[in-house]
Coordinates of C-alpha atoms in Angstrom, one line a residue:
M1 CA 11.1 50.1 -46.2
A2 CA 9.9 46.9 -47.8
R3 CA 13.0 46.9 -50.0
R4 CA 15.5 48.0 -47.1
L5 CA 13.9 45.0 -45.2
A6 CA 14.2 42.3 -47.8
K7 CA 18.1 43.3 -48.9
R8 CA 19.2 43.0 -45.2
W9 CA 17.0 39.6 -44.5
I10 CA 19.1 38.4 -47.5
M11 CA 22.3 39.8 -47.3
K12 CA 21.9 38.1 -43.4
R13 CA 21.4 34.7 -44.9
A14 CA 23.3 34.9 -48.1
Q15 CA 26.7 32.7 -48.5
P16 CA 28.7 31.8 -51.5
E17 CA 27.8 28.6 -53.2
F18 CA 30.6 26.1 -54.8
R19 CA 29.6 24.0 -58.0
L20 CA 31.2 20.7 -59.5
T21 CA 30.0 18.5 -62.0
V22 CA 31.5 15.2 -62.2
Y23 CA 31.2 13.0 -65.3
R24 CA 31.4 9.5 -64.8
S25 CA 31.5 8.0 -68.2
A26 CA 35.1 7.0 -67.3
A27 CA 34.8 5.5 -64.4
R28 CA 32.9 2.6 -64.6
E29 CA 33.0 1.0 -61.5
L30 CA 31.4 4.0 -59.7
R31 CA 27.7 3.2 -59.6
N32 CA 24.9 5.4 -58.7
L33 CA 26.7 8.1 -58.0
P34 CA 23.6 10.4 -56.6
D35 CA 23.1 7.9 -54.0
L36 CA 25.9 8.0 -52.6
L37 CA 26.2 11.4 -52.3
K38 CA 23.0 11.5 -50.7
S39 CA 24.3 8.8 -48.1
F40 CA 27.5 11.0 -48.0
R41 CA 25.8 13.8 -46.8
D42 CA 23.8 11.9 -44.5
G43 CA 26.5 10.8 -42.4
K44 CA 25.5 7.0 -43.8
V45 CA 28.3 6.4 -45.9
R46 CA 32.5 7.6 -45.4
I47 CA 34.3 8.9 -48.3
A48 CA 38.1 8.4 -47.8
G49 CA 38.1 10.3 -44.6
I50 CA 36.2 13.6 -45.9
E51 CA 33.6 14.8 -43.0
P52 CA 30.3 14.9 -44.5
I53 CA 28.9 17.8 -46.4
P54 CA 25.4 18.9 -44.3
D55 CA 24.6 21.3 -47.2
L56 CA 25.3 19.4 -50.1
G57 CA 22.8 19.4 -53.0
V58 CA 22.9 16.6 -55.5
V59 CA 21.4 16.5 -58.7
A60 CA 21.8 13.5 -61.7
G61 CA 22.1 14.1 -65.3
F62 CA 22.3 11.5 -68.1
D63 CA 26.4 11.2 -67.6
H64 CA 27.4 13.7 -65.0
C65 CA 25.9 14.1 -61.5
E66 CA 26.4 17.9 -60.3
I67 CA 27.1 18.7 -56.6
W68 CA 27.3 22.1 -54.8
T69 CA 27.8 23.4 -51.2
S70 CA 29.2 26.4 -49.5
D71 CA 32.3 24.7 -47.9
R72 CA 35.2 25.2 -50.6
D73 CA 37.1 22.9 -48.7
K74 CA 35.5 19.7 -48.6
L75 CA 34.5 20.1 -52.0
M76 CA 37.8 20.6 -53.2
A77 CA 38.9 17.2 -51.2
L78 CA 36.1 15.5 -52.8
D79 CA 37.0 16.9 -56.2
A80 CA 40.4 15.3 -55.6
W81 CA 38.7 12.0 -54.7
F82 CA 37.2 11.8 -57.7
Q83 CA 39.6 12.7 -59.9
K84 CA 41.6 10.0 -58.2
A85 CA 38.7 7.5 -58.9
G86 CA 38.8 8.1 -62.5
C87 CA 36.4 10.5 -63.1
E88 CA 36.5 14.0 -64.8
T89 CA 35.1 16.8 -63.3
T90 CA 34.9 20.6 -64.2
G91 CA 36.6 21.6 -61.4
I92 CA 35.0 24.4 -58.4
W93 CA 33.3 27.2 -59.7

């Protein structure tokens, strides 16, 4: 019974997650990218008319920033903005 209950609980709350890695080596003008994305998530900063993504997750690496969300369409718009700014991305997966 506990397994069935746990399975039902997980299936109710589970949702797809889409990830994108942004490499910022080529775009020198984008500084402090993780803080920019966190401010975008919180609605303090607007990026190219894209609505804020409330469940946006951000992890900074040495030369990259990994972001994820459950909203694929907004992440695709963010990916297009990064590519236009000169960043290399892995694409959404």
